Amino acid sequence: MSEIKKHDTPMMEELKKGPFPSFVDDIEQYGEKHKKQACFDLLGQLELSYKHKETHWKHGGIVGVFGYGGGVIGRYSDQQDKFPAIWAFHTIRVNQPASKFYHTSALRKLCEMWDHRGSGMTNFHGSTGDIILLGTVTEQLEPVFFDLTHQLKMDLGGSGSNLRTPACCIGKARCEWSCIDTQELCYDLTMTYQDELHRPAFPYKFKFKISGCPNDCVASIARADFSIIGTWIDDIRIDQEAVKAYVGGELKPNAGAHAGRDWGKFDIQKEVIDLCPTQCMYWDGEKLYINNKECNRCMHCINVMPEALRPGTDTGATILMGAKAPILEGAQLSTVMVPFIRLEPPYDELKEIIENVWMFWMEEGKNRERLGELMQRVGLANFVETVKLKHVPQMVKEPRSNPYVFWKEEEVEGGWKRDIKEYRERHPA
């Protein structure tokens, strides 16, 4: 085995300082232990990128595995003479198990395979949720894919202009607030839409993210084209005695998780009632009242007083669409499209919505235009009608404030003209 060559990396050394763990230390330790030149070449190229203030990865063609159009991200160095061990440094996305539950034996096998076939460096997990295997050469892609699918029973994730790997929170497996079975739904959507996941045919990427409750622990409202968030349609359950226990100091607010904050004496008016975004709560000193029709499911009161308040029992999900990070039009948060939908296998109603959205987006979407940008371009009203959804008040943040209200011709014909006719009949003079 040839001797490992290390590079002069003063800026990387700076990243090793301070109280927090450093990825530089991790990479160096792994490279030393396993004699991986790619680890040191990677740090050398990163040093050069910091110095030049530009990336040194180039697009050198598309790579993948036979039959799949996604899952492998081609990466080549434009400094191959200086860093030959990373002349190709392809990244492989592996479809993570729902809620990221692993058996240690599976992780060991995966790491052993990657140590043999690639750089040995991994990322658990990418922002979409996938297991990320960082760095291998083109000749190893098919062997990696064979090992993943035949020995480890794992599959590639999504990359490119396709459905990205669906992701979900921990759901009912370990969370008492989960209103839906996130893992079952995530698995069902993953298996149903395999073709969309592995064979890019969309205008751009499309992400499902599934949260079991409105706490939205997978941050779907900020990141997903299609968010599925568990919710309830009945009343919040209240244990009035537990509410009194919080007020009296017998129970600690926020489940005792102060996060460095000294609550002092708990003030229900200040910490809960006044912070309710819809002002739907009232405390009379003896009893807590909630106007559930006004509740927007922000979860704040439940999070602060978890032993006193719980979600309702009549559960389903809210569907939101259109979130994305800043790419073309800047960052967007998602918009409520379906305030409440019941979710039971085989999820036919949900899948009908998904497929109507895809049909319109694939027909009308421009190249590299996310769903939220399409919604913005065509207008919410046109989008909602085309994908066969009902207009509902929850789609609107606040009533429109301009005087230019436009009516459709048939609405005009059947609306004010009818009113005028009725008025004339009542007032013939």
Short mmCIF file of C-alpha atoms in Angstrom, two decimals:
data_model
loop_
_atom_site.label_atom_id
_atom_site.label_comp_id
_atom_site.label_asym_id
_atom_site.label_seq_id
_atom_site.Cartn_x
_atom_site.Cartn_y
_atom_site.Cartn_z
CA MET A 1 0.00 0.00 0.00
CA SER A 2 1.42 3.40 -1.03
CA GLU A 3 2.17 6.01 1.58
CA ILE A 4 -0.57 8.48 2.44
CA LYS A 5 0.10 12.02 1.20
CA LYS A 6 -1.12 14.85 3.41
CA HIS A 7 -1.64 18.43 2.25
CA ASP A 8 -0.91 21.77 3.87
CA THR A 9 -4.34 22.88 5.14
CA PRO A 10 -4.07 25.82 7.58
CA MET A 11 -7.74 26.80 7.20
CA MET A 12 -8.84 23.23 7.89
CA GLU A 13 -6.72 23.36 11.05
CA GLU A 14 -8.71 26.41 12.16
CA LEU A 15 -11.91 24.40 11.88
CA LYS A 16 -10.53 21.91 14.40
CA LYS A 17 -10.33 24.59 17.09
CA GLY A 18 -13.09 25.48 19.53
CA PRO A 19 -15.42 23.52 21.81
CA PHE A 20 -17.38 21.66 19.16
CA PRO A 21 -16.55 18.41 17.32
CA SER A 22 -15.03 18.97 13.89
CA PHE A 23 -15.67 17.07 10.67
CA VAL A 24 -12.01 17.73 9.82
CA ASP A 25 -10.88 15.66 12.82
CA ASP A 26 -13.29 12.90 11.85
CA ILE A 27 -12.08 12.75 8.26
CA GLU A 28 -8.41 12.79 9.25
CA GLN A 29 -8.85 10.08 11.89
CA TYR A 30 -10.73 7.85 9.48
CA GLY A 31 -8.18 8.43 6.71
CA GLU A 32 -5.30 7.57 9.05
CA LYS A 33 -6.92 4.44 10.40
CA HIS A 34 -8.07 3.01 7.06
CA LYS A 35 -5.29 4.43 4.86
CA LYS A 36 -7.72 6.35 2.64
CA GLN A 37 -5.94 8.90 0.45
CA ALA A 38 -9.34 10.23 -0.66
CA CYS A 39 -9.93 11.64 2.84
CA PHE A 40 -6.81 13.80 2.71
CA ASP A 41 -7.30 14.80 -0.93
CA LEU A 42 -10.83 15.88 -0.05
CA LEU A 43 -9.55 18.16 2.72
CA GLY A 44 -6.85 19.47 0.39
CA GLN A 45 -9.39 20.43 -2.24
CA LEU A 46 -11.68 22.01 0.36
CA GLU A 47 -8.73 24.13 1.54
CA LEU A 48 -8.23 25.25 -2.06
CA SER A 49 -11.92 26.10 -2.40
CA TYR A 50 -11.76 28.25 0.72
CA LYS A 51 -8.67 29.98 -0.65
CA HIS A 52 -10.12 30.61 -4.11
CA LYS A 53 -13.67 31.20 -2.82
CA GLU A 54 -15.11 28.83 -5.41
CA THR A 55 -15.93 25.17 -5.66
CA HIS A 56 -13.54 22.83 -7.43
CA TRP A 57 -16.15 20.22 -8.29
CA LYS A 58 -17.12 20.21 -11.95
CA HIS A 59 -19.88 18.66 -14.01
CA GLY A 60 -18.17 15.98 -16.04
CA GLY A 61 -21.15 14.02 -17.35
CA ILE A 62 -24.01 12.01 -15.93
CA VAL A 63 -23.37 8.77 -14.08
CA GLY A 64 -25.77 6.24 -12.61
CA VAL A 65 -26.69 2.59 -12.43
CA PHE A 66 -28.45 0.58 -15.10
CA GLY A 67 -32.21 1.11 -15.13
CA TYR A 68 -32.20 4.04 -12.70
CA GLY A 69 -32.06 7.73 -13.56
CA GLY A 70 -31.59 8.94 -10.00
CA GLY A 71 -29.80 8.06 -6.79
CA VAL A 72 -26.24 8.81 -7.91
CA ILE A 73 -24.83 12.33 -7.99
CA GLY A 74 -21.87 12.59 -10.34
CA ARG A 75 -18.94 14.57 -8.97
CA TYR A 76 -15.51 15.19 -10.48
CA SER A 77 -12.58 17.27 -9.30
CA ASP A 78 -11.20 19.98 -11.57
CA GLN A 79 -7.89 19.63 -9.68
CA GLN A 80 -7.17 16.02 -10.56
CA ASP A 81 -3.41 16.49 -10.85
CA LYS A 82 -3.22 17.77 -7.26
CA PHE A 83 -5.81 15.41 -5.80
CA PRO A 84 -5.87 12.22 -7.89
CA ALA A 85 -7.70 10.12 -5.27
CA ILE A 86 -10.84 12.21 -5.77
CA TRP A 87 -10.71 12.56 -9.56
CA ALA A 88 -14.21 11.07 -9.33
CA PHE A 89 -16.06 11.41 -6.04
CA HIS A 90 -19.61 10.30 -6.78
CA THR A 91 -22.21 10.57 -4.03
CA ILE A 92 -24.82 7.84 -3.57
CA ARG A 93 -28.17 8.43 -1.92
CA VAL A 94 -29.65 5.43 -0.13
CA ASN A 95 -33.33 5.30 0.79
CA GLN A 96 -33.47 5.52 4.58
CA PRO A 97 -35.93 3.39 6.59
CA ALA A 98 -39.07 5.23 7.74
CA SER A 99 -38.31 7.40 10.79
CA LYS A 100 -34.63 6.34 10.49
CA PHE A 101 -34.89 3.20 12.61
CA TYR A 102 -31.84 0.97 12.08
CA HIS A 103 -30.57 -2.34 13.31
CA THR A 104 -26.90 -2.07 14.25
CA SER A 105 -26.05 -5.12 12.14
CA ALA A 106 -27.44 -3.37 9.05
CA LEU A 107 -25.35 -0.29 9.76
CA ARG A 108 -22.21 -2.40 10.21
CA LYS A 109 -22.78 -4.19 6.91
CA LEU A 110 -23.43 -0.90 5.14
CA CYS A 111 -20.24 0.69 6.51
CA GLU A 112 -18.14 -2.38 5.71
CA MET A 113 -19.44 -2.36 2.14
CA TRP A 114 -18.71 1.35 1.76
CA ASP A 115 -15.24 1.05 3.26
CA HIS A 116 -14.54 -1.59 0.60
CA ARG A 117 -16.23 0.12 -2.36
CA GLY A 118 -15.80 3.83 -1.61
CA SER A 119 -14.15 6.45 0.55
CA GLY A 120 -15.74 5.14 3.73
CA MET A 121 -17.17 8.59 4.50
CA THR A 122 -20.90 8.87 5.13
CA ASN A 123 -23.47 11.49 6.03
CA PHE A 124 -26.37 10.47 8.28
CA HIS A 125 -28.45 12.06 6.89
CA GLY A 126 -28.86 14.35 3.89
CA SER A 127 -31.36 17.21 4.11
CA THR A 128 -33.96 15.13 2.28
CA GLY A 129 -33.41 12.25 4.70
CA ASP A 130 -31.31 9.80 2.68
CA ILE A 131 -28.25 7.97 3.90
CA ILE A 132 -25.41 9.66 2.00
CA LEU A 133 -22.40 7.63 0.87
CA LEU A 134 -19.72 10.17 0.03
CA GLY A 135 -17.23 9.46 -2.68
CA THR A 136 -16.52 6.59 -5.04
CA VAL A 137 -15.34 6.10 -8.63
CA THR A 138 -17.49 5.27 -11.64
CA GLU A 139 -16.32 1.65 -11.84
CA GLN A 140 -17.67 0.95 -8.34
CA LEU A 141 -21.23 2.21 -8.91
CA GLU A 142 -22.72 -1.03 -10.23
CA PRO A 143 -20.99 -3.17 -7.56
CA VAL A 144 -22.25 -0.80 -4.84
CA PHE A 145 -25.78 -1.02 -6.22
CA PHE A 146 -25.59 -4.82 -6.36
CA ASP A 147 -24.36 -5.03 -2.77
CA LEU A 148 -27.04 -2.61 -1.56
CA THR A 149 -29.97 -4.35 -3.20
CA HIS A 150 -28.93 -8.01 -2.99
CA GLN A 151 -27.05 -8.21 0.30
CA LEU A 152 -28.37 -5.30 2.37
CA LYS A 153 -31.90 -5.17 0.90
CA MET A 154 -31.62 -1.39 0.54
CA ASP A 155 -32.48 0.80 -2.43
CA LEU A 156 -31.19 4.03 -3.90
CA GLY A 157 -32.93 7.27 -2.97
CA GLY A 158 -34.07 10.03 -5.28
CA SER A 159 -31.94 12.64 -7.02
CA GLY A 160 -32.46 14.82 -10.05
CA SER A 161 -35.82 16.02 -11.38
CA ASN A 162 -37.86 13.31 -9.75
CA LEU A 163 -39.66 12.39 -6.56
CA ARG A 164 -37.13 12.65 -3.76
CA THR A 165 -37.04 10.03 -1.03
CA PRO A 166 -40.18 10.47 1.14
CA ALA A 167 -39.34 11.26 4.76
CA CYS A 168 -41.33 11.18 7.98
CA CYS A 169 -41.01 11.94 11.67
CA ILE A 170 -40.82 9.25 14.33
CA GLY A 171 -44.62 9.08 14.44
CA LYS A 172 -46.59 6.77 16.68
CA ALA A 173 -43.53 4.60 17.26
CA ARG A 174 -42.26 6.92 20.00
CA CYS A 175 -44.32 10.14 20.00
CA GLU A 176 -47.51 10.56 22.00
CA TRP A 177 -48.71 13.48 19.87
CA SER A 178 -48.72 11.71 16.51
CA CYS A 179 -52.18 11.79 14.94
CA ILE A 180 -51.33 9.53 11.98
CA ASP A 181 -49.15 6.49 11.32
CA THR A 182 -46.35 8.34 9.58
CA GLN A 183 -44.22 5.26 8.99
CA GLU A 184 -46.95 3.26 7.27
CA LEU A 185 -47.85 6.19 5.03
CA CYS A 186 -44.20 6.95 4.20
CA TYR A 187 -43.56 3.31 3.26
CA ASP A 188 -46.75 3.13 1.19
CA LEU A 189 -45.92 6.28 -0.81
CA THR A 190 -42.32 5.11 -1.30
CA MET A 191 -43.43 1.76 -2.70
CA THR A 192 -46.32 3.17 -4.76
CA TYR A 193 -44.23 5.78 -6.53
CA GLN A 194 -41.05 3.82 -7.25
CA ASP A 195 -41.09 4.83 -10.91
CA GLU A 196 -41.31 8.53 -10.05
CA LEU A 197 -38.56 8.05 -7.47
CA HIS A 198 -36.00 6.38 -9.75
CA ARG A 199 -36.73 7.67 -13.25
CA PRO A 200 -36.65 11.48 -13.45
CA ALA A 201 -39.50 12.87 -15.56
CA PHE A 202 -40.62 15.92 -13.55
CA PRO A 203 -39.83 19.59 -14.31
CA TYR A 204 -37.76 19.61 -11.11
CA LYS A 205 -37.49 17.89 -7.72
CA PHE A 206 -40.57 17.01 -5.68
CA LYS A 207 -40.55 16.26 -1.95
CA PHE A 208 -43.03 14.54 0.34
CA LYS A 209 -42.54 15.08 4.06
CA ILE A 210 -44.84 13.60 6.66
CA SER A 211 -45.25 14.88 10.21
CA GLY A 212 -47.42 13.13 12.75
CA CYS A 213 -48.64 16.32 14.42
CA PRO A 214 -48.56 20.11 13.90
CA ASN A 215 -45.21 20.37 15.71
CA ASP A 216 -43.90 19.34 12.25
CA CYS A 217 -40.63 17.80 13.38
CA VAL A 218 -39.50 17.18 9.78
CA ALA A 219 -39.96 20.90 8.96
CA SER A 220 -42.20 20.06 6.02
CA ILE A 221 -43.83 23.52 5.96
CA ALA A 222 -40.47 25.05 5.01
CA ARG A 223 -39.04 22.31 2.77
CA ALA A 224 -41.65 20.06 1.14
CA ASP A 225 -43.56 20.50 -2.09
CA PHE A 226 -46.24 18.30 -0.55
CA SER A 227 -46.58 18.34 3.26
CA ILE A 228 -48.76 15.85 5.11
CA ILE A 229 -49.23 16.93 8.73
CA GLY A 230 -51.27 14.97 11.25
CA THR A 231 -54.03 16.90 12.99
CA TRP A 232 -57.41 16.47 14.70
CA ILE A 233 -60.89 17.74 13.85
CA ASP A 234 -62.57 17.47 17.26
CA ASP A 235 -61.79 19.30 20.51
CA ILE A 236 -58.51 19.45 22.43
CA ARG A 237 -58.80 17.16 25.45
CA ILE A 238 -58.47 19.03 28.75
CA ASP A 239 -57.61 17.63 32.18
CA GLN A 240 -58.77 20.53 34.38
CA GLU A 241 -57.08 19.11 37.49
CA ALA A 242 -53.76 18.94 35.68
CA VAL A 243 -54.22 22.54 34.50
CA LYS A 244 -54.61 23.56 38.16
CA ALA A 245 -51.49 21.54 39.01
CA TYR A 246 -49.48 23.54 36.45
CA VAL A 247 -50.86 26.81 37.78
CA GLY A 248 -50.13 25.73 41.36
CA GLY A 249 -46.56 24.71 40.55
CA GLU A 250 -47.06 20.98 41.17
CA LEU A 251 -46.27 20.18 37.53
CA LYS A 252 -43.39 21.72 35.61
CA PRO A 253 -44.30 23.46 32.32
CA ASN A 254 -42.85 22.33 29.01
CA ALA A 255 -42.49 18.81 30.47
CA GLY A 256 -39.62 20.14 32.60
CA ALA A 257 -37.50 20.78 29.49
CA HIS A 258 -36.50 24.34 30.31
CA ALA A 259 -33.72 24.51 27.69
CA GLY A 260 -31.70 26.78 29.98
CA ARG A 261 -34.66 29.00 30.80
CA ASP A 262 -35.80 29.79 34.33
CA TRP A 263 -39.60 29.90 34.11
CA GLY A 264 -39.97 31.11 37.67
CA LYS A 265 -43.53 30.80 38.96
CA PHE A 266 -45.64 29.56 36.06
CA ASP A 267 -48.06 32.21 34.78
CA ILE A 268 -50.69 30.54 32.59
CA GLN A 269 -51.98 33.90 31.36
CA LYS A 270 -48.54 35.05 30.22
CA GLU A 271 -47.11 31.74 29.00
CA VAL A 272 -50.18 30.22 27.37
CA ILE A 273 -53.29 32.40 27.04
CA ASP A 274 -51.59 35.57 25.78
CA LEU A 275 -49.40 33.59 23.35
CA CYS A 276 -52.34 31.84 21.66
CA PRO A 277 -52.20 33.12 18.03
CA THR A 278 -55.99 33.10 17.64
CA GLN A 279 -56.81 34.14 21.22
CA CYS A 280 -59.15 31.18 21.53
CA MET A 281 -58.34 30.38 25.20
CA TYR A 282 -59.60 31.77 28.52
CA TRP A 283 -58.63 31.02 32.12
CA ASP A 284 -61.06 32.18 34.80
CA GLY A 285 -58.87 31.16 37.71
CA GLU A 286 -60.57 27.81 38.13
CA LYS A 287 -61.20 26.42 34.66
CA LEU A 288 -59.56 26.59 31.22
CA TYR A 289 -61.86 27.22 28.25
CA ILE A 290 -60.93 26.68 24.58
CA ASN A 291 -62.97 27.89 21.61
CA ASN A 292 -61.94 24.97 19.42
CA LYS A 293 -63.53 26.44 16.29
CA GLU A 294 -60.92 29.19 16.40
CA CYS A 295 -57.95 26.93 17.24
CA ASN A 296 -55.36 26.73 14.44
CA ARG A 297 -53.50 23.74 15.93
CA CYS A 298 -50.25 25.56 16.70
CA MET A 299 -49.57 23.06 19.55
CA HIS A 300 -48.10 25.73 21.86
CA CYS A 301 -50.52 25.13 24.72
CA ILE A 302 -50.12 21.35 24.44
CA ASN A 303 -46.32 21.63 24.42
CA VAL A 304 -46.29 23.85 27.51
CA MET A 305 -48.83 21.79 29.48
CA PRO A 306 -48.53 18.27 28.06
CA GLU A 307 -50.13 16.53 31.05
CA ALA A 308 -53.17 18.81 30.94
CA LEU A 309 -53.85 19.11 27.20
CA ARG A 310 -53.87 16.54 24.43
CA PRO A 311 -54.88 16.50 20.75
CA GLY A 312 -58.39 15.30 19.94
CA THR A 313 -59.18 11.71 19.04
CA ASP A 314 -60.84 12.28 15.64
CA THR A 315 -57.64 12.47 13.61
CA GLY A 316 -56.44 12.88 10.05
CA ALA A 317 -54.10 15.24 8.26
CA THR A 318 -53.75 18.68 6.73
CA ILE A 319 -52.24 18.86 3.24
CA LEU A 320 -50.01 21.81 2.37
CA MET A 321 -48.19 22.47 -0.89
CA GLY A 322 -45.50 24.65 -2.35
CA ALA A 323 -42.60 25.03 0.10
CA LYS A 324 -39.00 25.26 -1.06
CA ALA A 325 -35.60 26.70 -0.21
CA PRO A 326 -34.30 29.77 -2.09
CA ILE A 327 -33.59 28.64 -5.65
CA LEU A 328 -35.21 30.79 -8.34
CA GLU A 329 -37.87 32.86 -6.59
CA GLY A 330 -36.53 32.81 -3.03
CA ALA A 331 -37.71 30.76 -0.06
CA GLN A 332 -41.40 29.93 0.22
CA LEU A 333 -43.48 28.37 2.97
CA SER A 334 -46.23 25.97 1.99
CA THR A 335 -49.91 26.85 1.65
CA VAL A 336 -52.84 24.94 3.16
CA MET A 337 -54.64 23.12 0.35
CA VAL A 338 -56.75 20.56 2.20
CA PRO A 339 -57.52 21.52 5.82
CA PHE A 340 -58.51 17.99 6.80
CA ILE A 341 -58.37 14.59 5.14
CA ARG A 342 -58.72 11.16 6.70
CA LEU A 343 -55.78 8.86 6.04
CA GLU A 344 -56.45 5.14 5.93
CA PRO A 345 -54.81 2.52 3.68
CA PRO A 346 -54.72 2.36 0.71
CA TYR A 347 -54.84 6.20 0.82
CA ASP A 348 -56.76 6.46 -2.46
CA GLU A 349 -58.11 9.97 -1.81
CA LEU A 350 -54.62 11.25 -0.98
CA LYS A 351 -53.08 9.61 -4.04
CA GLU A 352 -55.75 11.12 -6.30
CA ILE A 353 -54.74 14.59 -5.07
CA ILE A 354 -51.05 13.80 -5.57
CA GLU A 355 -51.55 12.55 -9.11
CA ASN A 356 -53.79 15.50 -10.11
CA VAL A 357 -51.07 17.86 -8.90
CA TRP A 358 -48.36 15.98 -10.78
CA MET A 359 -50.41 15.92 -13.98
CA PHE A 360 -50.83 19.71 -13.96
CA TRP A 361 -47.23 20.40 -12.91
CA MET A 362 -45.77 18.11 -15.60
CA GLU A 363 -48.02 19.74 -18.20
CA GLU A 364 -47.51 23.39 -17.24
CA GLY A 365 -44.31 23.52 -15.18
CA LYS A 366 -41.22 25.13 -16.67
CA ASN A 367 -37.81 23.50 -16.50
CA ARG A 368 -36.44 23.71 -12.94
CA GLU A 369 -39.68 25.21 -11.64
CA ARG A 370 -40.77 23.88 -8.27
CA LEU A 371 -44.45 23.32 -7.54
CA GLY A 372 -44.63 26.41 -5.31
CA GLU A 373 -43.25 28.58 -8.12
CA LEU A 374 -45.86 27.19 -10.52
CA MET A 375 -48.60 27.98 -7.98
CA GLN A 376 -47.24 31.51 -7.69
CA ARG A 377 -47.06 31.96 -11.45
CA VAL A 378 -50.52 30.68 -12.41
CA GLY A 379 -52.26 32.00 -9.31
CA LEU A 380 -53.79 30.12 -6.42
CA ALA A 381 -57.34 30.19 -7.81
CA ASN A 382 -56.31 28.70 -11.17
CA PHE A 383 -54.12 26.09 -9.50
CA VAL A 384 -56.83 24.96 -7.09
CA GLU A 385 -59.43 24.59 -9.83
CA THR A 386 -57.10 22.76 -12.20
CA VAL A 387 -56.06 20.15 -9.62
CA LYS A 388 -59.73 19.68 -8.65
CA LEU A 389 -59.60 20.96 -5.09
CA LYS A 390 -62.25 23.00 -3.29
CA HIS A 391 -61.63 26.62 -2.44
CA VAL A 392 -61.56 26.90 1.34
CA PRO A 393 -60.95 29.85 3.71
CA GLN A 394 -57.84 28.18 5.14
CA MET A 395 -56.04 28.83 1.84
CA VAL A 396 -56.16 32.59 2.49
CA LYS A 397 -53.99 34.18 5.14
CA GLU A 398 -56.17 37.29 5.38
CA PRO A 399 -59.12 38.74 3.42
CA ARG A 400 -58.11 40.56 0.27
CA SER A 401 -57.68 44.28 0.86
CA ASN A 402 -57.94 45.63 -2.70
CA PRO A 403 -61.29 46.62 -4.26
CA TYR A 404 -60.79 44.78 -7.53
CA VAL A 405 -62.91 41.71 -7.06
CA PHE A 406 -63.39 39.80 -10.29
CA TRP A 407 -66.33 37.52 -10.95
CA LYS A 408 -66.77 34.84 -13.55
CA GLU A 409 -69.34 35.48 -16.23
CA GLU A 410 -71.60 32.69 -15.06
CA GLU A 411 -71.42 34.00 -11.51
CA VAL A 412 -72.35 37.47 -12.74
CA GLU A 413 -75.22 36.08 -14.79
CA GLY A 414 -76.57 34.11 -11.88
CA GLY A 415 -75.67 36.65 -9.21
CA TRP A 416 -76.28 40.39 -9.39
CA LYS A 417 -78.60 40.18 -12.43
CA ARG A 418 -80.85 37.84 -10.47
CA ASP A 419 -80.71 40.22 -7.49
CA ILE A 420 -81.76 43.14 -9.70
CA LYS A 421 -84.65 41.13 -11.14
CA GLU A 422 -85.87 40.20 -7.68
CA TYR A 423 -85.55 43.81 -6.50
CA ARG A 424 -87.63 45.06 -9.45
CA GLU A 425 -90.28 42.46 -8.78
CA ARG A 426 -90.54 43.65 -5.20
CA HIS A 427 -90.49 47.34 -6.21
CA PRO A 428 -92.41 47.60 -9.50
CA ALA A 429 -92.54 51.43 -9.33
#
